[in-house]
Amino acid sequence: MTDTTKEPTSTRNLDRYGSAELPWSRPRDALTTATPTADLTFFVATVRPDGRPHSAGVGAVWVDDALYFKGGPNTRRSRNLAANPACSVSVRLTGIDLVLEGDAHRVSDADTLERVAAVYRTGGWPVTVEGDTFTAPFSAPSAGPPPWHLYRLTLRTAFGVASAEPHGATRWDFAAE
């Protein structure tokens, strides 16, 4: 699996109190170590066809420097993403609040589905791949009934606000794929 999102193309310090800009490695490393075993709730915000926002809590995992999340094909988020892939994902990590912005697209290739399913299983969710979807005996109610689609966020911009030392606030921009 390839990904061009590994490092930001630009970084901007947003802190007004004199703190240094935060390195991208701080939230990236927190995502790498916290998913899927930490008790984290990610919130995916999408746009309805009429322009109104929609947000839902999801279980997400960071795999190979990319964020993945799932949704049933009839959930509001999946229908929104089919019409407009623009979205944001927010999460409170240990020591830093993070907002990721970009486009989310459905993943259907078997290798990626199997790789991400294996990561989800390490967190205790007994997911299996069936065709180009996920299935399991249970999931969060917000995912809708099985089968579930897998989505990958193509990261464009991220914002981090540190809630622990060293404090700071930073914007990271990433190259388009």
JSON list of C-alpha atoms in Angstrom, two decimals, residues 1-6 24 27-37 42 59-69 100 107 109 111-123 127 134 150-155 177:
[
{"chain": "A", "resi": 1, "resn": "MET", "atom": "CA", "xyz": [0.00, 0.00, 0.00]},
{"chain": "A", "resi": 2, "resn": "THR", "atom": "CA", "xyz": [1.43, 3.38, -0.94]},
{"chain": "A", "resi": 3, "resn": "ASP", "atom": "CA", "xyz": [0.68, 6.74, 0.55]},
{"chain": "A", "resi": 4, "resn": "THR", "atom": "CA", "xyz": [2.03, 10.21, -0.23]},
{"chain": "A", "resi": 5, "resn": "THR", "atom": "CA", "xyz": [0.76, 11.67, 3.05]},
{"chain": "A", "resi": 6, "resn": "LYS", "atom": "CA", "xyz": [3.75, 10.63, 5.15]},
{"chain": "A", "resi": 24, "resn": "TRP", "atom": "CA", "xyz": [3.82, 16.15, 12.78]},
{"chain": "A", "resi": 27, "resn": "PRO", "atom": "CA", "xyz": [0.05, 13.24, 16.47]},
{"chain": "A", "resi": 28, "resn": "ARG", "atom": "CA", "xyz": [1.22, 10.65, 13.92]},
{"chain": "A", "resi": 29, "resn": "ASP", "atom": "CA", "xyz": [3.02, 8.64, 16.59]},
{"chain": "A", "resi": 30, "resn": "ALA", "atom": "CA", "xyz": [0.02, 8.96, 18.93]},
{"chain": "A", "resi": 31, "resn": "LEU", "atom": "CA", "xyz": [-2.27, 7.62, 16.19]},
{"chain": "A", "resi": 32, "resn": "THR", "atom": "CA", "xyz": [0.15, 4.78, 15.47]},
{"chain": "A", "resi": 33, "resn": "THR", "atom": "CA", "xyz": [0.37, 3.64, 19.08]},
{"chain": "A", "resi": 34, "resn": "ALA", "atom": "CA", "xyz": [-3.23, 4.35, 20.15]},
{"chain": "A", "resi": 35, "resn": "THR", "atom": "CA", "xyz": [-5.19, 2.71, 17.35]},
{"chain": "A", "resi": 36, "resn": "PRO", "atom": "CA", "xyz": [-6.86, 0.29, 17.58]},
{"chain": "A", "resi": 37, "resn": "THR", "atom": "CA", "xyz": [-6.25, -0.59, 21.23]},
{"chain": "A", "resi": 42, "resn": "PHE", "atom": "CA", "xyz": [-13.21, 9.52, 16.15]},
{"chain": "A", "resi": 59, "resn": "GLY", "atom": "CA", "xyz": [-14.04, 3.40, 15.17]},
{"chain": "A", "resi": 60, "resn": "ALA", "atom": "CA", "xyz": [-10.97, 4.28, 13.11]},
{"chain": "A", "resi": 61, "resn": "VAL", "atom": "CA", "xyz": [-7.47, 2.92, 12.75]},
{"chain": "A", "resi": 62, "resn": "TRP", "atom": "CA", "xyz": [-4.20, 4.41, 11.57]},
{"chain": "A", "resi": 63, "resn": "VAL", "atom": "CA", "xyz": [-2.49, 1.94, 9.23]},
{"chain": "A", "resi": 64, "resn": "ASP", "atom": "CA", "xyz": [0.60, 2.63, 7.11]},
{"chain": "A", "resi": 65, "resn": "ASP", "atom": "CA", "xyz": [0.33, 6.41, 7.64]},
{"chain": "A", "resi": 66, "resn": "ALA", "atom": "CA", "xyz": [-3.35, 6.64, 6.67]},
{"chain": "A", "resi": 67, "resn": "LEU", "atom": "CA", "xyz": [-6.61, 6.80, 8.59]},
{"chain": "A", "resi": 68, "resn": "TYR", "atom": "CA", "xyz": [-9.32, 4.22, 7.84]},
{"chain": "A", "resi": 69, "resn": "PHE", "atom": "CA", "xyz": [-12.90, 4.04, 9.10]},
{"chain": "A", "resi": 100, "resn": "LEU", "atom": "CA", "xyz": [-7.80, 15.77, 9.98]},
{"chain": "A", "resi": 107, "resn": "VAL", "atom": "CA", "xyz": [-11.45, 0.94, -0.33]},
{"chain": "A", "resi": 109, "resn": "ASP", "atom": "CA", "xyz": [-8.87, -3.90, -2.98]},
{"chain": "A", "resi": 111, "resn": "ASP", "atom": "CA", "xyz": [-4.89, -6.58, 0.12]},
{"chain": "A", "resi": 112, "resn": "THR", "atom": "CA", "xyz": [-5.80, -3.32, 1.86]},
{"chain": "A", "resi": 113, "resn": "LEU", "atom": "CA", "xyz": [-9.05, -4.73, 3.24]},
{"chain": "A", "resi": 114, "resn": "GLU", "atom": "CA", "xyz": [-7.18, -7.71, 4.73]},
{"chain": "A", "resi": 115, "resn": "ARG", "atom": "CA", "xyz": [-4.38, -5.52, 6.14]},
{"chain": "A", "resi": 116, "resn": "VAL", "atom": "CA", "xyz": [-6.80, -3.11, 7.84]},
{"chain": "A", "resi": 117, "resn": "ALA", "atom": "CA", "xyz": [-9.04, -5.94, 9.08]},
{"chain": "A", "resi": 118, "resn": "ALA", "atom": "CA", "xyz": [-6.00, -7.53, 10.73]},
{"chain": "A", "resi": 119, "resn": "VAL", "atom": "CA", "xyz": [-5.30, -4.27, 12.57]},
{"chain": "A", "resi": 120, "resn": "TYR", "atom": "CA", "xyz": [-8.92, -3.97, 13.70]},
{"chain": "A", "resi": 121, "resn": "ARG", "atom": "CA", "xyz": [-8.72, -7.56, 15.02]},
{"chain": "A", "resi": 122, "resn": "THR", "atom": "CA", "xyz": [-5.72, -6.66, 17.20]},
{"chain": "A", "resi": 123, "resn": "GLY", "atom": "CA", "xyz": [-8.07, -4.21, 18.94]},
{"chain": "A", "resi": 127, "resn": "VAL", "atom": "CA", "xyz": [-13.90, -8.47, 11.51]},
{"chain": "A", "resi": 134, "resn": "PHE", "atom": "CA", "xyz": [-16.26, -6.04, 6.13]},
{"chain": "A", "resi": 150, "resn": "LEU", "atom": "CA", "xyz": [-14.06, 0.69, 4.43]},
{"chain": "A", "resi": 151, "resn": "TYR", "atom": "CA", "xyz": [-12.96, 4.28, 3.76]},
{"chain": "A", "resi": 152, "resn": "ARG", "atom": "CA", "xyz": [-9.48, 5.78, 3.56]},
{"chain": "A", "resi": 153, "resn": "LEU", "atom": "CA", "xyz": [-8.93, 9.44, 4.32]},
{"chain": "A", "resi": 154, "resn": "THR", "atom": "CA", "xyz": [-6.62, 11.20, 1.87]},
{"chain": "A", "resi": 155, "resn": "LEU", "atom": "CA", "xyz": [-5.19, 13.81, 4.19]},
{"chain": "A", "resi": 177, "resn": "GLU", "atom": "CA", "xyz": [-2.16, 12.62, -4.37]}
]
